[in-house]
JSON list of C-alpha atoms in Angstrom, two decimals:
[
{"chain": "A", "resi": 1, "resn": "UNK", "atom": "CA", "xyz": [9.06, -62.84, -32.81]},
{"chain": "A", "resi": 2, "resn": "UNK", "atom": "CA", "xyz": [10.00, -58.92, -32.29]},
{"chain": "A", "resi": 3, "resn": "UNK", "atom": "CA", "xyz": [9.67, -58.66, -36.28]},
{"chain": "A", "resi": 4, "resn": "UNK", "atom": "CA", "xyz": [6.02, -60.08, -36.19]},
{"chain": "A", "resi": 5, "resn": "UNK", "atom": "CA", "xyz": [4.91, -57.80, -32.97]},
{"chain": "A", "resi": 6, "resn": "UNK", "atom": "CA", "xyz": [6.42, -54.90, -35.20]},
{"chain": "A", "resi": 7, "resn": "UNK", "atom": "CA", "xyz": [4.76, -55.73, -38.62]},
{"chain": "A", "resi": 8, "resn": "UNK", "atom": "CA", "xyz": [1.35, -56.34, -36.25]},
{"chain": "A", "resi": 9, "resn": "UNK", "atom": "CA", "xyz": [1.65, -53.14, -34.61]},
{"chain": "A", "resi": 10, "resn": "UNK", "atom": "CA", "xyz": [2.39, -51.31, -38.09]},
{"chain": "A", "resi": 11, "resn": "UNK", "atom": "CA", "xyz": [-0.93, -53.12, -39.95]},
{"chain": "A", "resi": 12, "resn": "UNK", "atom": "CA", "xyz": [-3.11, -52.04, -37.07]},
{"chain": "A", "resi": 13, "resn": "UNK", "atom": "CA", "xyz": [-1.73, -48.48, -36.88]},
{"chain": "A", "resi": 14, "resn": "UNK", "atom": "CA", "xyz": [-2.52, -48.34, -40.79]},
{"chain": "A", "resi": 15, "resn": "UNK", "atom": "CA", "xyz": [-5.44, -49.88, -40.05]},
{"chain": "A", "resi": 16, "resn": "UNK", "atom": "CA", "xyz": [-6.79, -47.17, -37.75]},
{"chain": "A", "resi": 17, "resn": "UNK", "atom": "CA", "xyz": [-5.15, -44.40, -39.71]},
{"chain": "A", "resi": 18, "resn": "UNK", "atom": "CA", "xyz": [-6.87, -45.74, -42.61]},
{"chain": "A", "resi": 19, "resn": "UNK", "atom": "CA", "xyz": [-10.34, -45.52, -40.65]},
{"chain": "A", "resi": 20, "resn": "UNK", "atom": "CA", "xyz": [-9.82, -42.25, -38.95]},
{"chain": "A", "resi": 21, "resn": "UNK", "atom": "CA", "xyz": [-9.64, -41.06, -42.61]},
{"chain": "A", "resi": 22, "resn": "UNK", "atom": "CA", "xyz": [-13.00, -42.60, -43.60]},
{"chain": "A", "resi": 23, "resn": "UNK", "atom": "CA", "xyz": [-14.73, -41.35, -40.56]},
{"chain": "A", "resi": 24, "resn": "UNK", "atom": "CA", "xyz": [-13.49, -37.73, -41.79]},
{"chain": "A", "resi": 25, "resn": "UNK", "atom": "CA", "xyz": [-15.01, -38.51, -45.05]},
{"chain": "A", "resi": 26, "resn": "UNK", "atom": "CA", "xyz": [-18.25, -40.27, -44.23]},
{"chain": "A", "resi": 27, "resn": "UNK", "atom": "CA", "xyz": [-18.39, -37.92, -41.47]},
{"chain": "A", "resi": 28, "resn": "UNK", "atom": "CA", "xyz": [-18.24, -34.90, -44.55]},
{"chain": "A", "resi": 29, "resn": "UNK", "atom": "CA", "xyz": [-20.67, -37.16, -46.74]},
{"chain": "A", "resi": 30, "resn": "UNK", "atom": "CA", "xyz": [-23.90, -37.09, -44.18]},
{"chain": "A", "resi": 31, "resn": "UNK", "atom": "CA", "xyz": [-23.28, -34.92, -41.95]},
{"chain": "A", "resi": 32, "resn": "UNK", "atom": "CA", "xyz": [-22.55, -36.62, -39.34]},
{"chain": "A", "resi": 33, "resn": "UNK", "atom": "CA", "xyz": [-20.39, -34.18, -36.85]},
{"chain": "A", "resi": 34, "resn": "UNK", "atom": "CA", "xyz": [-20.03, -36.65, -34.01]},
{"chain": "A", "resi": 35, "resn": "UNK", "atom": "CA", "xyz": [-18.20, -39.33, -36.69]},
{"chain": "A", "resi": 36, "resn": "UNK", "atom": "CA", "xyz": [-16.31, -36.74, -38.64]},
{"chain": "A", "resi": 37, "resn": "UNK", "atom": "CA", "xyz": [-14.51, -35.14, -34.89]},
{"chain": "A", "resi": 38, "resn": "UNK", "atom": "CA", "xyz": [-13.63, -38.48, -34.14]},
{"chain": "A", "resi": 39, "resn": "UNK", "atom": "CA", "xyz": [-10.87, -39.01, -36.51]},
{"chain": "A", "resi": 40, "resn": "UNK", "atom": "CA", "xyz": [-9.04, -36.00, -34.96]},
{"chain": "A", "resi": 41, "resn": "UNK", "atom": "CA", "xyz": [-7.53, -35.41, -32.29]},
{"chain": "A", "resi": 42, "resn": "UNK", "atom": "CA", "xyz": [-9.00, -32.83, -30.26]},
{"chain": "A", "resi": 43, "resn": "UNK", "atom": "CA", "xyz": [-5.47, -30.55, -29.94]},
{"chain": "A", "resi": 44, "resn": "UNK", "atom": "CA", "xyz": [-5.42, -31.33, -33.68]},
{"chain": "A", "resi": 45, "resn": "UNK", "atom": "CA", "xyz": [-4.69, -28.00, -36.34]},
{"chain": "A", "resi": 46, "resn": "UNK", "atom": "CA", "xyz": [-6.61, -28.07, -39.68]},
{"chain": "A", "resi": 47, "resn": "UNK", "atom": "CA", "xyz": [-6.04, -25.65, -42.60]},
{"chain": "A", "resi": 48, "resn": "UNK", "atom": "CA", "xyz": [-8.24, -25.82, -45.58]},
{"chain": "A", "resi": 49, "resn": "UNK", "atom": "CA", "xyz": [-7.37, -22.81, -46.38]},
{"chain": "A", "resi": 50, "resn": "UNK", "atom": "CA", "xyz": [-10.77, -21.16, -46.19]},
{"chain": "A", "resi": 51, "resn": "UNK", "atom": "CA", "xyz": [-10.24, -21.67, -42.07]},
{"chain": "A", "resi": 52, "resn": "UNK", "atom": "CA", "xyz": [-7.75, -22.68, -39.76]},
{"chain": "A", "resi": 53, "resn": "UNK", "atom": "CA", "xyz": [-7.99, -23.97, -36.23]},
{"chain": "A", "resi": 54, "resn": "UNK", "atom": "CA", "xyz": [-8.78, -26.93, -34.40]},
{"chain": "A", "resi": 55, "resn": "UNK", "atom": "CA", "xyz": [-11.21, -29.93, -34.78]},
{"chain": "A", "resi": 56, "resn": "UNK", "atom": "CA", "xyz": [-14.37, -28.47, -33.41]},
{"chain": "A", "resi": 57, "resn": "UNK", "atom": "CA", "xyz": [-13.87, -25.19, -35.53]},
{"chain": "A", "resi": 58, "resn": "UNK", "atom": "CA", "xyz": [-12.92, -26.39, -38.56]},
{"chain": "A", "resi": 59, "resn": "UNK", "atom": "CA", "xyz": [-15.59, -29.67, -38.88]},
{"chain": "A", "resi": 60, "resn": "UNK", "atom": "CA", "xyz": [-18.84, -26.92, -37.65]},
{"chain": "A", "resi": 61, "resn": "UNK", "atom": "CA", "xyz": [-17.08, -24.60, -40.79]},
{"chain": "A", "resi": 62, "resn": "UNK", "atom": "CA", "xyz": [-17.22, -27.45, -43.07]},
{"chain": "A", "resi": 63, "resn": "UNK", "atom": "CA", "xyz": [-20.59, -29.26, -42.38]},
{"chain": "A", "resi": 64, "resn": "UNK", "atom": "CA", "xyz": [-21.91, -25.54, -42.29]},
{"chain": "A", "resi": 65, "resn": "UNK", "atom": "CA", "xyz": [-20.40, -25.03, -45.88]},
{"chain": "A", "resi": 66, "resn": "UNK", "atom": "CA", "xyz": [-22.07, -28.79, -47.74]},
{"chain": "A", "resi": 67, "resn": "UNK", "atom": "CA", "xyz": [-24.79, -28.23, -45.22]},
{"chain": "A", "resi": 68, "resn": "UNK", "atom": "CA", "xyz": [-25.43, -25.46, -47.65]},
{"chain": "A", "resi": 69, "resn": "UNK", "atom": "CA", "xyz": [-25.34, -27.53, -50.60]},
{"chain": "A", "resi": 70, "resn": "UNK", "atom": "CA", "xyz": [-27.82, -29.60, -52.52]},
{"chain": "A", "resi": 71, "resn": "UNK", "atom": "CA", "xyz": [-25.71, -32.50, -51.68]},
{"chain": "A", "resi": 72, "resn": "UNK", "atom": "CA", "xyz": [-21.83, -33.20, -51.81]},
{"chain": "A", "resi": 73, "resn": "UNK", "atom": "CA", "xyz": [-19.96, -36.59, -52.07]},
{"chain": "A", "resi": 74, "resn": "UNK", "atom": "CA", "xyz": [-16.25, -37.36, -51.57]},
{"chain": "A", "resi": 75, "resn": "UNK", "atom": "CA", "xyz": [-14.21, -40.08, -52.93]},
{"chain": "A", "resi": 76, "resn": "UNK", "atom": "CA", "xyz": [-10.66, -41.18, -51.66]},
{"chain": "A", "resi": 77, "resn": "UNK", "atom": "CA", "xyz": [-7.76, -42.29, -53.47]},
{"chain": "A", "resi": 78, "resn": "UNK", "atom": "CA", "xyz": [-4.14, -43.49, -52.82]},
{"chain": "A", "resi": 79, "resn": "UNK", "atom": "CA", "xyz": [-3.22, -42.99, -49.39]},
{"chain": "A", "resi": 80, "resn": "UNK", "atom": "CA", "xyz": [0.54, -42.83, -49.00]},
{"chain": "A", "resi": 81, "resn": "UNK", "atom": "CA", "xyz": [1.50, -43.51, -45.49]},
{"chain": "A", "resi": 82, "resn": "UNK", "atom": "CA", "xyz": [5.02, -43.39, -43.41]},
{"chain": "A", "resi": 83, "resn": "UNK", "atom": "CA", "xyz": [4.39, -44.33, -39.69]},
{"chain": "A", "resi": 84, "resn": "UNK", "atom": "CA", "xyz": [7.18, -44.59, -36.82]},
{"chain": "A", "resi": 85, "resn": "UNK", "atom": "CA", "xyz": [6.02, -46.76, -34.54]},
{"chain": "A", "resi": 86, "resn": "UNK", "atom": "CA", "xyz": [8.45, -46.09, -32.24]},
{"chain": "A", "resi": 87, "resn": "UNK", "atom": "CA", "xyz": [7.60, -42.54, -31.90]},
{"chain": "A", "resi": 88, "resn": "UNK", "atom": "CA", "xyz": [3.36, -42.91, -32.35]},
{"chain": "A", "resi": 89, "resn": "UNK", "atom": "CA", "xyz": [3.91, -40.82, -35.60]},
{"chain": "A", "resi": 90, "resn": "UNK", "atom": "CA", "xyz": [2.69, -40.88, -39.00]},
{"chain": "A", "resi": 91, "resn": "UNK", "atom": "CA", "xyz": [2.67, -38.65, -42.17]},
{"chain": "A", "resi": 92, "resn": "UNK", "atom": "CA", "xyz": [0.10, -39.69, -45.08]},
{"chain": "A", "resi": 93, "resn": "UNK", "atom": "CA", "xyz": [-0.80, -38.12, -48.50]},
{"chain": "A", "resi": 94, "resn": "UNK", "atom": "CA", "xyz": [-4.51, -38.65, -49.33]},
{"chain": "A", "resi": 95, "resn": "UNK", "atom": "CA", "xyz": [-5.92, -37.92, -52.54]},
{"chain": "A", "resi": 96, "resn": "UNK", "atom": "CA", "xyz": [-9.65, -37.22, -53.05]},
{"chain": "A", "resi": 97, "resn": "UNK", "atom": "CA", "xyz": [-12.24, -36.16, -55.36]},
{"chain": "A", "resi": 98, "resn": "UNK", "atom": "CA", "xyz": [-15.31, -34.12, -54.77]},
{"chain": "A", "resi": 99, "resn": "UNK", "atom": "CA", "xyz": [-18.67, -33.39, -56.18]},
{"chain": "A", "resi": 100, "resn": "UNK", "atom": "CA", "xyz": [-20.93, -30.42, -54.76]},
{"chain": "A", "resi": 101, "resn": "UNK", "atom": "CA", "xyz": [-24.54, -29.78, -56.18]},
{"chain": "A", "resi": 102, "resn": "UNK", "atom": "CA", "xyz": [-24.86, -26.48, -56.15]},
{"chain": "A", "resi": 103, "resn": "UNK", "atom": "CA", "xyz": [-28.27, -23.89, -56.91]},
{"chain": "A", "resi": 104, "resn": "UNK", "atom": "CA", "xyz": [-27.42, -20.90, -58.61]},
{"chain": "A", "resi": 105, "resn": "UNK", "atom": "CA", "xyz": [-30.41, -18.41, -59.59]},
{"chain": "A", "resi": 106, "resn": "UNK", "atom": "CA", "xyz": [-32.40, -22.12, -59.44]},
{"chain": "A", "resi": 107, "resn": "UNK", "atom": "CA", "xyz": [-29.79, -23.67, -61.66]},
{"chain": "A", "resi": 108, "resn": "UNK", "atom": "CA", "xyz": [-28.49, -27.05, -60.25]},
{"chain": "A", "resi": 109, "resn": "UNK", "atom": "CA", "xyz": [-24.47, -27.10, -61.41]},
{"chain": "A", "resi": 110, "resn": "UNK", "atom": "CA", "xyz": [-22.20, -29.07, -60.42]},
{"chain": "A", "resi": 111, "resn": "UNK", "atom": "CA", "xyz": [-18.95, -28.26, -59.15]},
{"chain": "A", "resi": 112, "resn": "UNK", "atom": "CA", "xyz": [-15.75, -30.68, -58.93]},
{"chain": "A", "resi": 113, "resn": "UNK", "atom": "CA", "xyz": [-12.71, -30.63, -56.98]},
{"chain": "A", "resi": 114, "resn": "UNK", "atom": "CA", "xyz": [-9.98, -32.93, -56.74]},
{"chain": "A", "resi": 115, "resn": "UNK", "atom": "CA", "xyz": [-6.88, -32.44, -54.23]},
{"chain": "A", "resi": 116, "resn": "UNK", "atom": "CA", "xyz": [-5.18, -34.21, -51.43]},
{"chain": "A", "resi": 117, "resn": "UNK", "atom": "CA", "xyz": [-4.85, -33.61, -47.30]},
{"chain": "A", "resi": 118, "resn": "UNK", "atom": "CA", "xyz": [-1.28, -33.89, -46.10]},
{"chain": "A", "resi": 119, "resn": "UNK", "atom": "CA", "xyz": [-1.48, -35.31, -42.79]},
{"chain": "A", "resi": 120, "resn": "UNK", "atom": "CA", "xyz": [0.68, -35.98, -39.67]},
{"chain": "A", "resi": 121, "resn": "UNK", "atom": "CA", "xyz": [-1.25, -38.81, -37.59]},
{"chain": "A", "resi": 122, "resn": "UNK", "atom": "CA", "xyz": [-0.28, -39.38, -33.92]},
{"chain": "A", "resi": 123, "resn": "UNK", "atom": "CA", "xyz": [-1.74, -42.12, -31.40]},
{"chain": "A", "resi": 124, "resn": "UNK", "atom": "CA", "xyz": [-2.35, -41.23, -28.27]},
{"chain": "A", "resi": 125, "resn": "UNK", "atom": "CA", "xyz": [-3.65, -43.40, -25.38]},
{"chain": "A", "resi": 126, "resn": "UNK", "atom": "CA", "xyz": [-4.01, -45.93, -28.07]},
{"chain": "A", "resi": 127, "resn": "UNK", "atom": "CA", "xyz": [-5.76, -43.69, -30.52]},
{"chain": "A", "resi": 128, "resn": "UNK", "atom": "CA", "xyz": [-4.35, -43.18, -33.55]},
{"chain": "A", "resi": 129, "resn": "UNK", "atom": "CA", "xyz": [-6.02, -39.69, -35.55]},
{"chain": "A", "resi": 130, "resn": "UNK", "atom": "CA", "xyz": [-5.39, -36.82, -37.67]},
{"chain": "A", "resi": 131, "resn": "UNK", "atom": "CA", "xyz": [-3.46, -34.27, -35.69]},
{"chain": "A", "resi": 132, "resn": "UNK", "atom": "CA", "xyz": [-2.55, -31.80, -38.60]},
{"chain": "A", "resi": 133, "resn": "UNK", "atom": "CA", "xyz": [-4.04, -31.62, -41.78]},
{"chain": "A", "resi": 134, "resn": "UNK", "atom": "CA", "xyz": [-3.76, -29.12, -44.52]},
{"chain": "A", "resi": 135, "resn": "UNK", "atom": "CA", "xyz": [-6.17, -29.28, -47.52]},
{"chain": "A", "resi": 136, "resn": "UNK", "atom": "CA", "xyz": [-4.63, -28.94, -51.06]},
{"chain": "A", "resi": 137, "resn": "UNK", "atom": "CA", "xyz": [-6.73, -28.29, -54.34]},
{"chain": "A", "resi": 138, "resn": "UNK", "atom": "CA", "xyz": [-5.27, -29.80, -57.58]},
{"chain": "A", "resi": 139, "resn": "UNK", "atom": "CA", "xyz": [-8.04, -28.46, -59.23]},
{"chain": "A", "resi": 140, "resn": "UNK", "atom": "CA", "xyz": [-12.17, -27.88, -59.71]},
{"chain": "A", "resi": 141, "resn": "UNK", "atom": "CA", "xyz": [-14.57, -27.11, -62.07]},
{"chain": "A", "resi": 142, "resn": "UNK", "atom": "CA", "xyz": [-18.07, -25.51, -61.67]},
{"chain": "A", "resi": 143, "resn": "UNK", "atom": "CA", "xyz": [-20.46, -26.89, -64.72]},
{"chain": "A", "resi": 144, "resn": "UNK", "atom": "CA", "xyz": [-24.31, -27.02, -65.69]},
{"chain": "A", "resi": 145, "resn": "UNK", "atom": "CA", "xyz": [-25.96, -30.06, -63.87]},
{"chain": "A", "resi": 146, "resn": "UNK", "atom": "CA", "xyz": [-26.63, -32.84, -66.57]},
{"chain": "A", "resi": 147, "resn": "UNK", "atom": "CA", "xyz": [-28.44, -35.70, -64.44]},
{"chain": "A", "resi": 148, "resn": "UNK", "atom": "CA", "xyz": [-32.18, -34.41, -64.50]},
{"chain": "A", "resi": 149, "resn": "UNK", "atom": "CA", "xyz": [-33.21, -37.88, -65.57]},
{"chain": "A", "resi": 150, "resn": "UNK", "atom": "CA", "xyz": [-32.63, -39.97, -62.00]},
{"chain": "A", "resi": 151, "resn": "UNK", "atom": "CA", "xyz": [-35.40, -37.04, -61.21]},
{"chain": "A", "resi": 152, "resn": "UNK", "atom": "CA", "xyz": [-37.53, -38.54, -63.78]},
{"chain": "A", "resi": 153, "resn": "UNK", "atom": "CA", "xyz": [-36.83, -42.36, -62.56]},
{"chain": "A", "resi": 154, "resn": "UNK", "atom": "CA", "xyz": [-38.87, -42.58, -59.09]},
{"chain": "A", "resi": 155, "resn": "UNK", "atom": "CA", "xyz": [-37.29, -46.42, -58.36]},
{"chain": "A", "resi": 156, "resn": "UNK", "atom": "CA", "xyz": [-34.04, -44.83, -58.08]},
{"chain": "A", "resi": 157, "resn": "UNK", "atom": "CA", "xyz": [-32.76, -44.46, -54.69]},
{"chain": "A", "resi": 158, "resn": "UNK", "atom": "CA", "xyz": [-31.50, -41.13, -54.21]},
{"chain": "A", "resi": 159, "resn": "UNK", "atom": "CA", "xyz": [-29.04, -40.46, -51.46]},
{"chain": "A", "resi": 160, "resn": "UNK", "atom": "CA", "xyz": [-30.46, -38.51, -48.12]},
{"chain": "A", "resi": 161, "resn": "UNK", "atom": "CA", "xyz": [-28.14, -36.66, -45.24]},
{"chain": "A", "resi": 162, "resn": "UNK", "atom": "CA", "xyz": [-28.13, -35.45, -41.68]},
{"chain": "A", "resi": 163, "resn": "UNK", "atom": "CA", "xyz": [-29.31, -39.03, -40.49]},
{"chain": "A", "resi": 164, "resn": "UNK", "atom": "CA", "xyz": [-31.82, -39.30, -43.46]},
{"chain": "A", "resi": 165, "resn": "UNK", "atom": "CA", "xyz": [-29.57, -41.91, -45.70]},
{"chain": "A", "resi": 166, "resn": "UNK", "atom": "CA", "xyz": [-30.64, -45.72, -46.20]},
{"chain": "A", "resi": 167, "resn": "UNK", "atom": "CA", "xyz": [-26.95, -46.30, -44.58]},
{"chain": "A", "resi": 168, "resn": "UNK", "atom": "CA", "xyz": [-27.72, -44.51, -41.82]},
{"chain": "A", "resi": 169, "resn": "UNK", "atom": "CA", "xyz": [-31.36, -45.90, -41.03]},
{"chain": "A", "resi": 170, "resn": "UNK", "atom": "CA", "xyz": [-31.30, -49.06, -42.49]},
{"chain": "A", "resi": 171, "resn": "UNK", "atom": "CA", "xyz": [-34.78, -48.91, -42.96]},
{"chain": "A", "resi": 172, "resn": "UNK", "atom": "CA", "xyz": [-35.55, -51.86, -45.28]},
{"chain": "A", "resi": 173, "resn": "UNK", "atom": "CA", "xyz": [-39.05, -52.15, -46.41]},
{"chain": "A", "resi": 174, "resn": "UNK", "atom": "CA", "xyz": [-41.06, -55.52, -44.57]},
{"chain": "A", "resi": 175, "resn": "UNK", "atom": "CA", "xyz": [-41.25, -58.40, -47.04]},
{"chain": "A", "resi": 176, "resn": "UNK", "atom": "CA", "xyz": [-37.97, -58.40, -48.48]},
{"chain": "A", "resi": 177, "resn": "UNK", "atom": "CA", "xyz": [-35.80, -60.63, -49.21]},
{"chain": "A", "resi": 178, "resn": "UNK", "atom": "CA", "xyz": [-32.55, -58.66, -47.96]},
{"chain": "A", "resi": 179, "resn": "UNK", "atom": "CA", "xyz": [-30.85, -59.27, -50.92]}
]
């Protein structure tokens, strides 16, 4: 039985770990300060290298910074994760790619990143969250925008932030379907 407890305790400690690290992203994604401080917690250190310091500082510099932006989306990938349950530690590796629209001189570009955060994850009173994270860039490109046409296609639904976003409101038109 002790095995099963353990394995239980180690899926839902992923589990959260896993969602603390969406909540950062999402968080990122529409600007949504409330969702992206609640994946750390709040004695956490960040570094992204632009800024160190804790939760509150770092998440107001980076909402400030894609705040800023045209628009911004981030995508995860692998997350490698080592947790002790016995201690309420974790470590994790989590890859990600951006995309930033950017203006310059009323130019849309578009500028890429791709890197990973290396984590240390602790749960306390239950919680498990980010409590140091340093940001690493693999690598990023800045090029010429090249998707004027979903401009030109009006039946295309274009993304919104800062509570604006379909996912967000949920604001499906009367009469349909739900599909």
């Amino acid at each position: 039985m002790q095995d099963i407890e353990r394995e239980i305790r180690d899926l839902t400690a992923r589990r959260d770990i896993t969602q603390a690290i969406q909540d950062y992203m999402r968080g990122q994604d529409r600007l949504d300060r409330d969702l992206q401080l609640r994946s750390f917690h709040p004695d956490a250190d960040v570094d992204c290298g632009l800024l160190r310091g804790g939760p509150e500082a770092y998440t107001d510099f980076a909402q400030g910074f894609l705040a800023d932006l045209v628009s911004s989306q981030h995508l995860l990938g692998q997350i490698d994760l080592s947790i002790d349950l016995d201690a309420g530690t974790a470590t994790g590796e989590v890859y990600f790619f951006a995309w930033h629209r950017t203006n310059e001189n009323d130019e849309p570009k578009d500028l890429f990143m791709a890197g990973r955060y290396i984590d240390e994850y602790s749960c306390k009173d239950g919680k498990w969250a980010i409590q140091r994270r340093r940001e690493l860039i693999d690598w990023a490109r800045h090029d010429a925008a090249s998707d004027g046409i979903l401009n030109e296609m009006p039946a295309i639904h274009l993304s919104g932030r800062k509570g604006a976003d379909f996912s967000q409101t949920r604001d499906w038109a009367s009469g349909t379907s739900g599909r």
